[in-house]
C-alpha positions in Angstrom: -6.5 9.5 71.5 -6.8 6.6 69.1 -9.5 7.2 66.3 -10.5 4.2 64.1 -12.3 5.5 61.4 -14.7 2.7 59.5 -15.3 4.2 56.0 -11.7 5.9 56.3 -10.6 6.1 52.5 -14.0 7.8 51.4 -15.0 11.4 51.1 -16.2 11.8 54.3 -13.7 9.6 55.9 -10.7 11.2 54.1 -11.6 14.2 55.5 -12.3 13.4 59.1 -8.8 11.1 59.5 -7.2 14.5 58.4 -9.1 16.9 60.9 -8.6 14.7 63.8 -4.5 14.3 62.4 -4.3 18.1 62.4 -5.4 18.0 65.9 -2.7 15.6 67.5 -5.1 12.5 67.8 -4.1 8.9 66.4 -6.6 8.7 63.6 -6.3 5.2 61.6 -8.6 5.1 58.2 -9.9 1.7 58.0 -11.8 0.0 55.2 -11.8 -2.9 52.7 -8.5 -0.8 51.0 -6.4 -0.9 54.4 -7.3 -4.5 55.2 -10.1 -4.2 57.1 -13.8 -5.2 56.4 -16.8 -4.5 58.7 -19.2 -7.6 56.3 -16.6 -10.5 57.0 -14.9 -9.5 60.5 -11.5 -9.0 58.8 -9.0 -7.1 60.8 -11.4 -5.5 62.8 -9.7 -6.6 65.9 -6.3 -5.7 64.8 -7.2 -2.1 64.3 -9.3 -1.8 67.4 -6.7 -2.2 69.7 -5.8 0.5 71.7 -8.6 2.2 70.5 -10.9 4.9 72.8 -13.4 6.2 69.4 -14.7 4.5 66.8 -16.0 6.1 64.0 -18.6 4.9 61.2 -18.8 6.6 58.3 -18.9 3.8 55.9 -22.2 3.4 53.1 -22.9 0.2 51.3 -21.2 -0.4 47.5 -25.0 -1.3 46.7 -28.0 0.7 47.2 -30.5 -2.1 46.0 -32.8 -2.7 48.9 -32.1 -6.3 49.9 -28.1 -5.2 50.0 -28.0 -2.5 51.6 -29.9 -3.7 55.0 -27.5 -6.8 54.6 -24.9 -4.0 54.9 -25.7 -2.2 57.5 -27.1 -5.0 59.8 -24.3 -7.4 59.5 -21.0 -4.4 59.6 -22.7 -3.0 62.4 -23.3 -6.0 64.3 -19.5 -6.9 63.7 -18.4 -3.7 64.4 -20.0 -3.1 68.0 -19.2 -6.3 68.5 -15.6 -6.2 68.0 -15.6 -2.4 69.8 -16.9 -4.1 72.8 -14.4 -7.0 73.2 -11.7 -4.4 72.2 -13.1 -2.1 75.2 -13.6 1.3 72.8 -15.2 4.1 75.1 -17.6 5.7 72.2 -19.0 4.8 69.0 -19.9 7.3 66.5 -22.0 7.3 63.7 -22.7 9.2 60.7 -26.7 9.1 59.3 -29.1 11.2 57.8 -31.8 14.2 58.8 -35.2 12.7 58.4 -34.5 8.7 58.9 -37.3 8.0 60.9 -39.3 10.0 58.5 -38.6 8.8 55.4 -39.2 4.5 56.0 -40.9 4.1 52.4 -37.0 4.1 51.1 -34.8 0.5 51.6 -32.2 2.7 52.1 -33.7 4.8 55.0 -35.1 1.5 56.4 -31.5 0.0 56.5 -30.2 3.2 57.9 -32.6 2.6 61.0 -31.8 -0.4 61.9 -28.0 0.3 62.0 -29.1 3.6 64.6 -31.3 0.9 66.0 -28.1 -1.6 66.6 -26.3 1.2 68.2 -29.0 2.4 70.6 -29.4 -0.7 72.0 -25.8 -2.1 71.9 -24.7 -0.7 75.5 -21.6 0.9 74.0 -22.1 4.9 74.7 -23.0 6.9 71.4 -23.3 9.5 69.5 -25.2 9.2 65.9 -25.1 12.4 63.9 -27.6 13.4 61.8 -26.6 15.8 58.3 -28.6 16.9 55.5 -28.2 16.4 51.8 -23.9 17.0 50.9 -23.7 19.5 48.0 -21.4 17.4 46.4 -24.7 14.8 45.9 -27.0 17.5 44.0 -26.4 15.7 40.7 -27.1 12.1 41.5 -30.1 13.3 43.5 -31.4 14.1 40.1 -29.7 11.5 38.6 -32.0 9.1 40.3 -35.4 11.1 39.7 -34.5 11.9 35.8 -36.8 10.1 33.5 -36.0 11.2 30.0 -34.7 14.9 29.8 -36.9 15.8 32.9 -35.6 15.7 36.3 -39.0 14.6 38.6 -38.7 16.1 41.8 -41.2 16.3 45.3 -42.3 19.4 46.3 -40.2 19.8 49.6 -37.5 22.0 51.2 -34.3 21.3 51.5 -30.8 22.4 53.8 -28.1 20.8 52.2 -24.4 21.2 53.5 -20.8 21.0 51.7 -18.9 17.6 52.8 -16.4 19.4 54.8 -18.7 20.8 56.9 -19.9 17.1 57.6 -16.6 15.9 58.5 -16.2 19.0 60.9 -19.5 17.9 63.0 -18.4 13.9 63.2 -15.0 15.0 64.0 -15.9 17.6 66.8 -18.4 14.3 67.9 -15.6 12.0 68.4 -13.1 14.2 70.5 -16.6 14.9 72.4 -18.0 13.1 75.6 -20.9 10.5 73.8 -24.4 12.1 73.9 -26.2 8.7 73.6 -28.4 10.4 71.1 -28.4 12.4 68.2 -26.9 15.3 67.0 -28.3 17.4 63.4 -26.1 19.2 61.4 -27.3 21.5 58.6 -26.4 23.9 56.0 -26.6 27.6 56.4 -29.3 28.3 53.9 -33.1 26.0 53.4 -33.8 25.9 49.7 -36.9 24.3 47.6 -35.6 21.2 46.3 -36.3 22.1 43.1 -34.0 25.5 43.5 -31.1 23.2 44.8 -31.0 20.9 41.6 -31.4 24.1 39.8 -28.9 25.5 40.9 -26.1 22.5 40.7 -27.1 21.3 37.3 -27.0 24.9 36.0 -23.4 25.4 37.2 -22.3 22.2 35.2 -24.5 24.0 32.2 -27.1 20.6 32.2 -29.7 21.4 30.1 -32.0 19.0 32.2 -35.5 20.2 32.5 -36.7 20.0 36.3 -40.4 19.6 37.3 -41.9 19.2 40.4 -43.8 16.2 40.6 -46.5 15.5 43.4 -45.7 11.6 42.1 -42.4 12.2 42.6 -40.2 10.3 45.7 -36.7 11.0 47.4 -34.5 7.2 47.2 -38.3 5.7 46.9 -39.7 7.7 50.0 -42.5 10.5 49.9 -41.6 13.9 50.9 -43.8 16.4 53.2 -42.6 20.3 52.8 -40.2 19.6 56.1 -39.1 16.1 56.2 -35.6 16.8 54.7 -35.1 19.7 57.3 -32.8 19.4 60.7 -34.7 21.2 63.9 -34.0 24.2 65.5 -31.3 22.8 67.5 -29.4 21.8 64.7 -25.6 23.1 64.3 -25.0 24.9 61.2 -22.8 24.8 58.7 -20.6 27.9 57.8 -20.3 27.4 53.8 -23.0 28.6 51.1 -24.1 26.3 48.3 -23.3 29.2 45.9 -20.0 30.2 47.0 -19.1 26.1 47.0 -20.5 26.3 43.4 -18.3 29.1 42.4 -15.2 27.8 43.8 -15.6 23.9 41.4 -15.2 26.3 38.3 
């Protein structure tokens, strides 16, 4: 089948285009690089045509608050839009674990109202849901240092290697739509403390990390499990420590 994949050239994207390749399907990267951007409408229908799956995977160049819910409302609203008149038969989406739970962020607020777009567009779905990508440990505590100190929220976290991500939206889009949600998880839960530990101390960042009951996630507060998939979540095969070992 034909597989346009919105957010095509990036690291998710890359890798998706090249599982969905490997397995015989017509899988067409599409972004602002190829010609193709979801903001102004530009050659969205082109690359729709013949197209049964659509899938999103793009993230907004700007995470400041106002930006990124222009982002994800207007390229949504162009994209199902454009998928409709173009007659695609499922449109899947790539989120986050914890959306709905984590509303004090503009990020997470913009997220919801792209899931929110889709739900309610007609077009059948299938959103997935993954935790925290390994490869992000760093500017996770990029954006909490203050000083020498990484600040963090005491909370758990089941973070997952990228590949493992692009495995789950891939499997989604050969799959009939769900018109729900899917989670997908690493193998392991850690403190979210242990997790930056354990990345910065890899790259030898002398960092000092703190947990912080002041401290927020992208703005948000944190209960113990709001980071965390449910039970039903499919799981991820690769260890955060193995990944770590193999970046050396």
């Amino acid at each position: 089948m034909k597989v346009v994949v919105i957010g095509g050239t990036g690291l998710i994207g890359t890798k998706v285009v090249a599982r969905l390749g490997e397995h015989g399907h017509e899988a067409v990267a599409a972004s602002p690089n190829t010609g193709v951007n979801t903001l102004t409408g530009e050659g969205l229908a082109e690359v729709l045509k013949g197209a049964q799956v659509v899938v999103d995977v793009s993230n907004s160049p700007s995470f400041a608050d106002e930006d990124v819910m222009e982002f994800f409302r207007t390229s949504t609203t162009n994209l199902l839009k454009a998928e409709a008149e173009a007659g695609v038969a499922h449109h899947v989406a790539l989120s986050v674990v914890g959306t709905d739970r984590l509303q004090g962020s503009g990020y997470f607020r913009a997220k919801q109202v792209q899931e929110d777009l889709i739900k309610g567009s007609g077009l059948p779905y299938t959103i997935v849901h993954a935790t925290q990508f390994f490869e992000f440990a760093k500017g996770l505590a990029d954006g909490v240092t203050q000083g020498d100190t990484v600040h963090l929220p005491d909370a758990r976290i089941q973070p997952i290697v990228s590949d493992d991500v692009a495995a789950a939206v891939a499997r989604a889009s050969v799959g009939a739509p769900v018109n729900g949600t899917v989670e997908v998880g690493g193998p392991e839960a850690f403190e979210l403390e242990e997790f930056i530990r354990m990345g910065l101390s890899a790259t030898d960042d002398p960092r000092k990390i703190v947990t912080d009951p002041e401290a927020t996630y992208w703005g948000a507060p944190l209960e113990e499990n709001t980071l965390l998939p449910g039970p039903d979540a499919q799981t991820g095969e690769t260890r955060f420590a193995d990944w770590l070992a193999q970046q050396k």
